[in-house]
CSV table of C-alpha atoms in Angstrom, one decimal:
chain,number,residue,atom,x,y,z
A,15,MET,CA,-113.4,27.2,-62.7
A,16,THR,CA,-109.8,27.2,-62.5
A,17,THR,CA,-108.2,23.8,-62.7
A,18,ALA,CA,-105.3,23.6,-60.5
A,19,PHE,CA,-102.7,21.2,-61.8
A,20,GLN,CA,-100.4,19.7,-59.5
A,21,PRO,CA,-96.9,19.8,-60.7
A,22,ASN,CA,-96.0,16.9,-62.8
A,23,THR,CA,-99.7,16.0,-63.3
A,24,VAL,CA,-100.1,14.3,-66.7
A,25,LEU,CA,-103.5,14.1,-68.3
A,26,ARG,CA,-104.1,11.4,-70.6
A,27,ALA,CA,-105.6,12.1,-74.1
A,28,ALA,CA,-108.5,9.8,-73.5
A,29,GLN,CA,-109.6,11.9,-70.5
A,30,LEU,CA,-109.4,15.0,-72.6
A,31,ASN,CA,-111.3,13.5,-75.4
A,32,ALA,CA,-114.0,12.3,-73.2
A,33,ALA,CA,-114.3,15.7,-71.7
A,34,PHE,CA,-114.7,17.4,-75.0
A,35,ALA,CA,-116.9,14.7,-76.4
A,36,THR,CA,-119.5,15.4,-73.8
A,37,LYS,CA,-119.1,19.1,-73.6
A,38,ALA,CA,-118.1,20.4,-77.0
A,39,ASN,CA,-120.0,23.6,-77.0
A,40,LEU,CA,-117.8,26.5,-77.9
A,41,ASP,CA,-118.4,30.1,-77.1
A,42,PRO,CA,-119.6,31.8,-80.2
A,43,ALA,CA,-118.1,34.9,-79.2
A,44,THR,CA,-114.7,33.6,-78.8
A,45,GLY,CA,-114.8,30.4,-80.6
A,46,LYS,CA,-113.3,28.8,-77.7
A,47,VAL,CA,-114.6,26.4,-75.2
A,48,ARG,CA,-116.3,28.1,-72.5
A,49,ALA,CA,-114.6,27.9,-69.4
A,50,ALA,CA,-117.6,26.6,-67.7
A,51,GLU,CA,-117.7,23.7,-70.0
A,52,LEU,CA,-114.1,22.8,-69.6
A,53,PRO,CA,-113.8,19.6,-67.6
A,54,ASP,CA,-112.3,19.8,-64.3
A,55,LEU,CA,-108.9,19.0,-65.3
A,56,GLY,CA,-107.6,19.4,-61.8
A,57,ALA,CA,-110.0,16.9,-60.6
A,58,ILE,CA,-109.2,14.6,-63.4
A,59,ALA,CA,-105.6,15.0,-62.6
A,60,ASP,CA,-106.2,14.5,-59.0
A,61,GLU,CA,-108.1,11.4,-59.6
A,62,ALA,CA,-105.5,10.2,-61.9
A,63,LEU,CA,-102.9,11.1,-59.5
A,64,ASP,CA,-104.8,9.5,-56.7
A,65,ALA,CA,-105.2,6.5,-58.8
A,66,ARG,CA,-101.5,6.3,-59.3
A,67,MET,CA,-100.3,7.4,-55.9
A,68,PRO,CA,-100.4,3.9,-54.4
A,69,ALA,CA,-98.3,2.7,-57.2
A,70,ILE,CA,-96.1,5.7,-56.9
A,71,ASN,CA,-95.9,5.3,-53.2
A,72,ALA,CA,-95.3,1.7,-53.6
A,73,SER,CA,-92.6,2.4,-56.1
A,74,ILE,CA,-91.2,5.1,-53.8
A,75,ALA,CA,-91.4,2.7,-50.9
A,76,ALA,CA,-89.8,0.0,-53.0
A,77,VAL,CA,-87.2,2.4,-54.0
A,78,GLN,CA,-86.8,3.6,-50.5
A,79,SER,CA,-86.6,0.0,-49.3
A,80,ASP,CA,-84.1,-0.8,-51.9
A,81,ALA,CA,-82.2,2.3,-50.9
A,82,ASP,CA,-82.4,1.3,-47.3
A,83,ALA,CA,-81.3,-2.2,-48.1
A,84,ALA,CA,-78.5,-0.8,-50.2
A,85,ALA,CA,-77.6,1.6,-47.5
A,86,GLN,CA,-77.7,-1.3,-45.0
A,87,ALA,CA,-75.6,-3.4,-47.2
A,88,ALA,CA,-73.3,-0.5,-47.7
A,89,ALA,CA,-73.0,0.0,-44.0
A,90,THR,CA,-72.4,-3.7,-43.5
A,91,ALA,CA,-69.9,-3.6,-46.3
A,92,GLN,CA,-68.3,-0.5,-44.7
A,93,GLY,CA,-68.1,-2.3,-41.4
A,94,ALA,CA,-66.6,-5.2,-43.0
A,95,ALA,CA,-64.2,-3.0,-44.8
A,96,ASP,CA,-63.3,-1.1,-41.6
A,97,ALA,CA,-62.8,-4.4,-39.9
A,98,ALA,CA,-60.7,-5.6,-42.7
A,99,GLN,CA,-58.7,-2.4,-42.7
A,100,ALA,CA,-58.2,-2.7,-39.0
A,101,ASP,CA,-57.0,-6.3,-39.5
A,102,ALA,CA,-54.8,-5.1,-42.3
A,103,ASP,CA,-53.4,-2.4,-40.1
A,104,ALA,CA,-52.7,-4.8,-37.3
A,105,ALA,CA,-51.2,-7.2,-39.7
A,106,ALA,CA,-49.0,-4.5,-41.1
A,107,ALA,CA,-47.9,-3.5,-37.6
A,108,ALA,CA,-47.1,-7.1,-36.8
A,109,ALA,CA,-45.2,-7.4,-40.0
A,110,ALA,CA,-43.3,-4.3,-39.2
A,111,ALA,CA,-42.4,-5.5,-35.8
A,112,ALA,CA,-41.4,-8.8,-37.2
A,113,LEU,CA,-39.2,-7.1,-39.7
A,114,ALA,CA,-37.6,-5.0,-37.0
A,115,ALA,CA,-37.0,-8.1,-34.9
A,116,ALA,CA,-35.6,-9.9,-37.9
A,117,GLN,CA,-33.3,-7.0,-38.7
A,118,ALA,CA,-32.1,-6.9,-35.0
A,119,ALA,CA,-31.6,-10.6,-35.1
A,120,GLN,CA,-29.6,-10.2,-38.3
A,121,GLY,CA,-27.5,-7.5,-36.7
A,122,ASP,CA,-26.8,-9.8,-33.7
A,123,ALA,CA,-26.0,-12.6,-36.1
A,124,ASP,CA,-23.6,-10.4,-38.0
A,125,GLU,CA,-21.9,-9.3,-34.8
A,126,ALA,CA,-21.6,-12.9,-33.6
A,127,ARG,CA,-20.2,-13.9,-37.0
A,128,ALA,CA,-17.7,-11.1,-36.8
A,129,ASP,CA,-16.7,-12.2,-33.3
A,130,ALA,CA,-16.5,-15.8,-34.4
A,131,ASP,CA,-14.3,-14.7,-37.4
A,132,ALA,CA,-12.0,-12.8,-35.1
A,133,ALA,CA,-11.8,-15.7,-32.7
A,134,VAL,CA,-11.0,-18.0,-35.6
A,135,ALA,CA,-8.3,-15.6,-36.8
A,136,LEU,CA,-6.9,-15.4,-33.3
A,137,ALA,CA,-6.9,-19.1,-32.9
A,138,GLY,CA,-5.3,-19.5,-36.3
A,139,ALA,CA,-2.5,-17.1,-35.3
A,140,ALA,CA,-2.0,-18.8,-31.9
A,141,ILE,CA,0.8,-21.3,-31.4
A,142,PRO,CA,-0.4,-24.7,-30.5
A,143,LEU,CA,0.8,-25.9,-27.0
A,144,SER,CA,2.1,-29.0,-28.6
A,145,GLU,CA,4.6,-26.9,-30.6
A,146,LYS,CA,6.1,-25.1,-27.6
A,147,GLY,CA,9.5,-26.4,-26.7
A,148,ALA,CA,9.2,-29.1,-29.3
A,149,ALA,CA,11.2,-29.9,-32.4
A,150,GLY,CA,9.8,-27.9,-35.3
A,151,GLY,CA,8.0,-25.6,-33.0
A,152,VAL,CA,9.0,-22.6,-31.0
A,153,ALA,CA,11.0,-22.1,-27.9
A,154,SER,CA,9.3,-21.4,-24.6
A,155,LEU,CA,10.3,-19.0,-21.9
A,156,GLY,CA,11.3,-19.8,-18.4
A,157,SER,CA,10.1,-18.0,-15.3
A,158,ASP,CA,12.9,-15.5,-15.8
A,159,GLY,CA,11.6,-14.6,-19.2
A,160,LYS,CA,14.5,-16.2,-21.0
A,161,VAL,CA,14.8,-19.3,-23.2
A,162,PRO,CA,15.8,-22.2,-21.1
A,163,ALA,CA,19.3,-23.5,-21.7
A,164,ALA,CA,17.8,-26.9,-22.6
A,165,GLN,CA,16.2,-25.4,-25.6
A,166,LEU,CA,19.3,-23.7,-26.9
A,167,PRO,CA,21.7,-25.3,-29.4
A,168,PRO,CA,25.2,-26.3,-28.2
A,169,LEU,CA,27.3,-23.2,-27.8
A,170,GLY,CA,30.5,-22.8,-29.5
A,171,SER,CA,32.0,-25.1,-32.0
A,172,SER,CA,35.2,-27.0,-32.9
A,173,SER,CA,36.2,-24.0,-35.0
A,174,GLY,CA,37.6,-22.1,-32.0
A,175,SER,CA,34.8,-20.8,-29.9
A,176,ALA,CA,34.5,-22.1,-26.4
A,177,ARG,CA,31.8,-24.6,-25.9
A,178,ALA,CA,31.4,-23.5,-22.3
A,179,TRP,CA,32.9,-20.9,-20.0
A,180,ALA,CA,32.3,-19.5,-16.6
A,181,ASN,CA,33.5,-16.9,-14.1
A,182,PHE,CA,32.4,-17.8,-10.6
A,183,ASP,CA,33.3,-16.9,-7.0
A,184,GLY,CA,35.3,-19.7,-5.4
A,185,ARG,CA,34.2,-18.7,-2.0
A,186,ASN,CA,30.5,-19.4,-2.4
A,187,GLY,CA,29.9,-20.7,-5.9
A,188,THR,CA,28.2,-17.6,-7.2
A,189,ILE,CA,28.3,-17.7,-11.0
A,190,ARG,CA,29.0,-14.2,-12.2
A,191,ALA,CA,28.6,-15.0,-15.9
A,192,SER,CA,28.7,-18.2,-18.0
A,193,GLU,CA,27.6,-19.9,-21.1
A,194,ASN,CA,26.5,-23.5,-21.4
A,195,ILE,CA,27.1,-24.0,-17.7
A,196,ALA,CA,24.4,-25.8,-15.7
A,197,SER,CA,25.9,-25.4,-12.2
A,198,VAL,CA,28.9,-25.1,-10.0
A,199,THR,CA,29.2,-27.4,-7.1
A,200,LEU,CA,31.4,-26.8,-4.1
A,201,LEU,CA,32.5,-30.2,-3.1
A,202,ALA,CA,33.6,-31.3,0.3
A,203,GLY,CA,37.2,-30.4,1.1
A,204,THR,CA,38.8,-27.2,0.2
A,205,GLY,CA,38.9,-25.7,-3.3
A,206,ASN,CA,37.1,-28.6,-4.9
A,207,TYR,CA,34.6,-27.7,-7.6
A,208,ARG,CA,32.5,-29.6,-10.1
A,209,VAL,CA,31.4,-27.6,-13.1
A,210,SER,CA,28.5,-29.1,-15.1
A,211,PHE,CA,27.6,-28.3,-18.7
A,212,VAL,CA,24.1,-27.8,-20.0
A,213,ASN,CA,24.9,-29.4,-23.4
A,214,PRO,CA,27.5,-32.1,-23.0
A,215,MET,CA,30.8,-31.9,-24.8
A,216,PRO,CA,31.0,-34.2,-27.9
A,217,HIS,CA,33.6,-36.2,-26.0
A,218,ALA,CA,35.6,-36.2,-22.7
A,219,ASN,CA,38.9,-35.3,-24.4
A,220,PHE,CA,38.0,-31.7,-24.5
A,221,ALA,CA,40.5,-29.0,-23.7
A,222,ALA,CA,40.0,-26.8,-20.6
A,223,VAL,CA,41.9,-23.8,-19.5
A,224,PHE,CA,41.6,-22.3,-16.0
A,225,GLY,CA,42.6,-19.2,-14.1
A,226,GLY,CA,42.0,-17.8,-10.7
A,227,ARG,CA,42.7,-15.0,-8.3
A,228,PHE,CA,42.8,-14.8,-4.5
A,229,GLY,CA,43.6,-12.2,-1.9
A,230,ASP,CA,42.2,-8.8,-1.7
A,231,GLU,CA,39.6,-8.6,-4.4
A,232,ALA,CA,39.8,-4.8,-4.5
A,233,SER,CA,43.5,-4.2,-4.6
A,234,ASP,CA,46.2,-6.9,-4.5
A,235,SER,CA,44.7,-10.1,-5.7
A,236,THR,CA,47.2,-12.8,-6.8
A,237,VAL,CA,47.1,-15.4,-9.5
A,238,ALA,CA,45.8,-18.6,-8.1
A,239,ILE,CA,46.5,-22.1,-9.2
A,240,VAL,CA,43.5,-23.9,-10.7
A,241,ALA,CA,43.9,-27.4,-12.1
A,242,GLU,CA,42.1,-30.7,-12.4
A,243,PRO,CA,42.7,-32.8,-9.3
A,244,ARG,CA,44.7,-35.9,-9.5
A,245,SER,CA,43.2,-37.6,-6.5
A,246,VAL,CA,39.7,-37.6,-7.7
A,247,GLN,CA,38.7,-40.0,-10.4
A,248,PRO,CA,37.2,-39.4,-12.8
A,249,THR,CA,37.8,-35.8,-12.9
A,250,ARG,CA,35.9,-35.2,-16.0
A,251,SER,CA,33.2,-36.5,-18.3
A,252,ALA,CA,31.5,-35.1,-21.3
A,253,SER,CA,29.0,-33.4,-19.0
A,254,HIS,CA,31.3,-32.0,-16.3
A,255,ILE,CA,34.8,-31.2,-15.2
A,256,ASP,CA,36.3,-31.2,-11.6
A,257,LEU,CA,38.6,-28.4,-10.6
A,258,LYS,CA,40.8,-27.9,-7.6
A,259,THR,CA,42.5,-24.8,-6.4
A,260,ASN,CA,45.3,-24.5,-3.9
A,261,TRP,CA,44.0,-21.4,-2.5
A,262,GLN,CA,40.3,-21.5,-2.0
A,263,ASP,CA,39.9,-21.1,1.7
A,264,GLY,CA,43.4,-22.5,2.2
A,265,TRP,CA,47.1,-21.8,2.2
A,266,ALA,CA,49.1,-24.8,3.3
A,267,GLY,CA,46.8,-27.5,4.5
A,268,GLY,CA,44.0,-26.7,2.2
A,269,THR,CA,41.6,-25.5,4.9
A,270,SER,CA,42.9,-22.0,5.7
A,271,GLY,CA,44.1,-18.9,4.0
A,272,SER,CA,42.9,-16.4,1.5
A,273,PRO,CA,39.8,-17.4,-0.4
A,274,ILE,CA,39.7,-17.6,-4.2
A,275,HIS,CA,37.4,-14.9,-5.2
A,276,THR,CA,37.5,-15.6,-8.9
A,277,VAL,CA,37.7,-18.9,-10.8
A,278,MET,CA,37.6,-18.8,-14.6
A,279,LEU,CA,37.1,-21.7,-16.9
A,280,ALA,CA,36.8,-22.1,-20.7
A,281,VAL,CA,36.3,-25.4,-22.5
A,282,PHE,CA,37.0,-26.2,-26.1
A,283,ALA,CA,36.1,-29.3,-28.0
B,10,MET,CA,22.3,-14.7,-10.6
B,11,SER,CA,20.7,-17.7,-9.0
B,12,ASP,CA,19.7,-17.3,-5.4
B,13,THR,CA,18.8,-21.0,-5.0
B,14,LEU,CA,21.2,-23.7,-4.1
B,15,ILE,CA,21.1,-27.4,-3.5
B,16,ALA,CA,22.8,-28.6,-0.3
B,17,TRP,CA,23.4,-32.3,-0.4
B,18,GLN,CA,25.4,-35.0,1.4
B,19,GLY,CA,28.4,-35.9,-0.7
B,20,PRO,CA,30.6,-38.9,-0.1
B,21,ASP,CA,33.1,-36.7,1.7
B,22,GLY,CA,30.8,-34.2,3.4
B,23,LEU,CA,28.6,-31.3,2.5
B,24,ALA,CA,28.4,-30.2,-1.1
B,25,LEU,CA,26.7,-27.1,-2.5
B,26,THR,CA,25.5,-26.9,-6.1
B,27,VAL,CA,24.8,-23.5,-7.5
B,28,PRO,CA,22.6,-23.6,-10.6
B,29,ALA,CA,23.5,-21.2,-13.4
B,30,ASP,CA,20.9,-18.6,-14.6
B,31,GLY,CA,18.1,-20.2,-16.5
B,32,VAL,CA,18.7,-23.7,-15.0
B,33,LEU,CA,16.1,-25.1,-12.7
B,34,PRO,CA,17.5,-26.3,-9.4
B,35,GLU,CA,15.8,-29.6,-9.9
B,36,ASP,CA,17.5,-30.0,-13.2
B,37,ALA,CA,20.9,-29.1,-11.8
B,38,ALA,CA,20.4,-31.5,-8.9
B,39,ALA,CA,19.4,-34.3,-11.3
B,40,ALA,CA,22.6,-33.8,-13.2
B,41,VAL,CA,25.0,-33.6,-10.2
B,42,VAL,CA,23.5,-35.1,-7.1
B,43,PRO,CA,23.5,-38.9,-6.7
B,44,LYS,CA,20.0,-40.3,-6.6
B,45,ASP,CA,20.2,-41.6,-3.1
B,46,ALA,CA,22.0,-38.6,-1.7
B,47,PRO,CA,20.0,-36.6,0.9
B,48,ARG,CA,19.5,-33.1,-0.4
B,49,ILE,CA,17.6,-29.9,0.2
B,50,ILE,CA,16.9,-27.0,-2.2
B,51,LEU,CA,16.9,-23.7,-0.4
B,52,PRO,CA,17.7,-20.0,-0.9
B,53,ARG,CA,21.2,-18.9,-0.3
B,54,SER,CA,20.0,-16.6,2.5
B,55,ALA,CA,18.9,-19.7,4.5
B,56,LEU,CA,22.5,-20.9,4.8
B,57,PRO,CA,24.8,-19.9,7.6
B,58,ASN,CA,26.3,-16.4,7.2
B,59,ALA,CA,29.8,-17.9,7.6
B,60,TRP,CA,31.2,-18.4,4.2
B,61,ASP,CA,34.7,-17.8,5.6
B,62,PHE,CA,34.3,-21.1,7.4
B,63,LEU,CA,32.7,-23.0,4.6
B,64,SER,CA,35.0,-26.0,5.1
B,65,ALA,CA,33.6,-26.3,8.6
B,66,TRP,CA,30.0,-26.7,7.5
B,67,ASP,CA,28.2,-30.0,7.8
B,68,PHE,CA,25.1,-31.1,5.8
B,69,ASP,CA,21.8,-30.8,7.7
B,70,GLU,CA,18.7,-32.3,6.2
B,71,LYS,CA,16.5,-29.6,7.7
B,72,THR,CA,18.5,-26.4,7.3
B,73,GLY,CA,20.8,-27.5,4.5
B,74,ALA,CA,24.0,-26.7,6.5
B,75,ARG,CA,25.2,-26.0,10.0
B,76,VAL,CA,28.5,-24.9,11.3
B,77,ASN,CA,30.6,-27.6,13.1
B,78,ILE,CA,32.4,-25.4,15.7
B,79,ALA,CA,34.9,-28.1,16.5
B,80,ARG,CA,36.0,-28.2,12.9
B,81,ALA,CA,35.9,-24.5,12.7
B,82,ARG,CA,38.5,-24.4,15.5
B,83,ASP,CA,40.7,-26.7,13.4
B,84,VAL,CA,40.2,-24.4,10.4
B,85,HIS,CA,41.2,-21.5,12.5
B,86,ARG,CA,44.3,-23.3,13.8
B,87,ASP,CA,45.3,-24.1,10.2
B,88,ARG,CA,45.0,-20.5,9.3
B,89,ILE,CA,47.2,-19.5,12.2
B,90,ARG,CA,49.8,-22.1,11.1
B,91,ALA,CA,49.6,-20.9,7.6
B,92,ALA,CA,50.1,-17.3,8.7
B,93,ARG,CA,52.9,-18.0,11.1
B,94,ALA,CA,55.0,-19.8,8.4
B,95,PRO,CA,56.4,-16.7,6.9
B,96,ALA,CA,56.7,-15.2,10.4
B,97,LEU,CA,58.8,-18.1,11.4
B,98,ARG,CA,61.0,-17.8,8.3
B,99,ALA,CA,61.5,-14.2,9.1
B,100,ALA,CA,62.4,-15.1,12.7
B,101,ASP,CA,64.9,-17.6,11.5
B,102,VAL,CA,66.7,-14.8,9.6
B,103,ASP,CA,66.6,-12.6,12.7
B,104,PHE,CA,67.9,-15.4,14.8
B,105,ILE,CA,70.9,-16.1,12.5
B,106,ARG,CA,71.7,-12.4,12.5
B,107,ALA,CA,71.6,-12.3,16.3
B,108,ILE,CA,74.0,-15.2,16.5
B,109,GLU,CA,76.2,-13.7,13.9
B,110,SER,CA,76.3,-10.5,15.9
B,111,SER,CA,76.6,-12.3,19.2
B,112,ASP,CA,73.6,-10.3,20.4
B,113,ASP,CA,72.2,-12.5,23.1
B,114,GLU,CA,69.4,-10.2,24.0
B,115,ALA,CA,68.2,-10.1,20.4
B,116,ARG,CA,68.6,-13.9,20.1
B,117,ALA,CA,66.5,-14.4,23.3
B,118,ALA,CA,63.8,-12.1,21.9
B,119,VAL,CA,63.7,-14.0,18.6
B,120,ALA,CA,63.6,-17.2,20.5
B,121,ALA,CA,60.6,-16.0,22.5
B,122,ARG,CA,58.8,-14.8,19.4
B,123,ARG,CA,59.4,-18.2,17.7
B,124,GLN,CA,58.0,-20.0,20.7
B,125,ALA,CA,55.0,-17.8,20.8
B,126,LEU,CA,54.4,-18.6,17.2
B,127,ARG,CA,54.7,-22.3,17.8
B,128,ASP,CA,52.3,-22.1,20.8
B,129,LEU,CA,49.6,-20.1,19.0
B,130,PRO,CA,47.6,-23.1,17.5
B,131,ALA,CA,47.4,-24.5,21.0
B,132,SER,CA,46.2,-21.3,22.6
B,133,PRO,CA,43.4,-22.0,25.1
B,134,GLU,CA,41.4,-19.2,23.6
B,135,ILE,CA,40.8,-21.3,20.5
B,136,GLU,CA,39.5,-24.3,22.4
B,137,ALA,CA,37.4,-22.0,24.6
B,138,ALA,CA,35.8,-20.3,21.6
B,139,GLY,CA,32.1,-21.1,21.4
B,140,THR,CA,31.3,-19.1,18.3
B,141,LEU,CA,32.8,-18.2,15.0
B,142,ALA,CA,33.0,-14.6,16.3
B,143,ASP,CA,35.2,-15.8,19.1
B,144,LEU,CA,37.5,-17.5,16.7
B,145,ARG,CA,37.7,-14.5,14.4
B,146,ALA,CA,38.5,-12.3,17.3
B,147,PHE,CA,41.5,-14.4,18.3
B,148,TRP,CA,44.2,-13.3,15.8
B,149,PRO,CA,47.4,-11.9,17.3
B,150,SER,CA,48.3,-9.5,14.5
B,151,GLU,CA,51.6,-8.5,16.2
B,152,LEU,CA,52.8,-12.0,15.5
B,153,LEU,CA,50.8,-13.1,12.4
B,154,GLY,CA,50.2,-9.9,10.5
B,155,PRO,CA,46.7,-8.6,9.3
B,156,SER,CA,43.7,-10.8,10.1
B,157,PRO,CA,42.2,-12.7,7.2
B,158,TYR,CA,38.8,-11.9,8.8
B,159,ALA,CA,39.2,-8.2,8.4
B,160,ALA,CA,36.5,-6.7,6.2
């Protein structure tokens, strides 16, 4: 009988001894145990194996169960890990978005700061309104783009320069050129003028020189008499001087004749 | 050159104040025009285009100034008188020469010319003149010489 051993079948020594104890007859010819007397090792092994199978199966089942549990746990852990990874990814995306927003906000803030700095610099360079046309400040400009006469210092001086002068048309008062002259007034009557100064003379005892021309402005104009009138009092003050010509719009009676087309005046003080 | 003036009523009649460049009309008026004097600030172009008769203007609170035609006639008469003065002096010389030469015809002609010169201010054309143009047109150049109104 051929004993078929299952792979990994282990026979215990006790089983072999028992088998030999009961059947210890050797073949004289060969000195070996007869095959027929050999115990059925396969059966023994099968029995032994059968006897152990429940335990083996139980072990296998236990191992399998442990493995399943471990796998389940691993799966659970994997799920948790995946969820955590997803959360982490979402958190990272949120953080990145927040960072971008913060950087954009920082850019806006930098730009606003630059604008504010520029505005501050501009404001610092601007001239306060209170300093315009004020002592210690700056002169303002009139509607004609020039510094108003009131903001100019007195012209001329006592050293020889005229403090005021004018060249005007005696026919209609048009001022051709002047300095420190506020106005020319054509008074009633013929050839009566009042010339006012922007900045008054330091006193009324100033010296004034006059000149005039009448007749044909283009060709044969003649020297006219210009003087301070005697009949008008006062004829002068620190702020004005009255003039009279014999010829403005008049020859004999003062109401007729060739007009004075040029009256000239210079005042020294 | 300022184009704005202040027309105001002075104690003796119309006065016109012309501000210098850079001087506000209000400032010029404050310095010259009495506080209680009627006044008006206006462009030069709003005034009568008759500066050759400026002494015949009156103050007008609405328009600044207006021409007084009666006074303009007197102004025109004064101009004729002024212009005839040298003509009369010349006639005197001619008259003496006519007497010296016993030229009765010349003396009569000079006498007639002198009388015409004397009569000119009383010419009815002057009193009949209703406008300044009428007055300017009446200027006997053969007696008075060139017209002062010629351009």
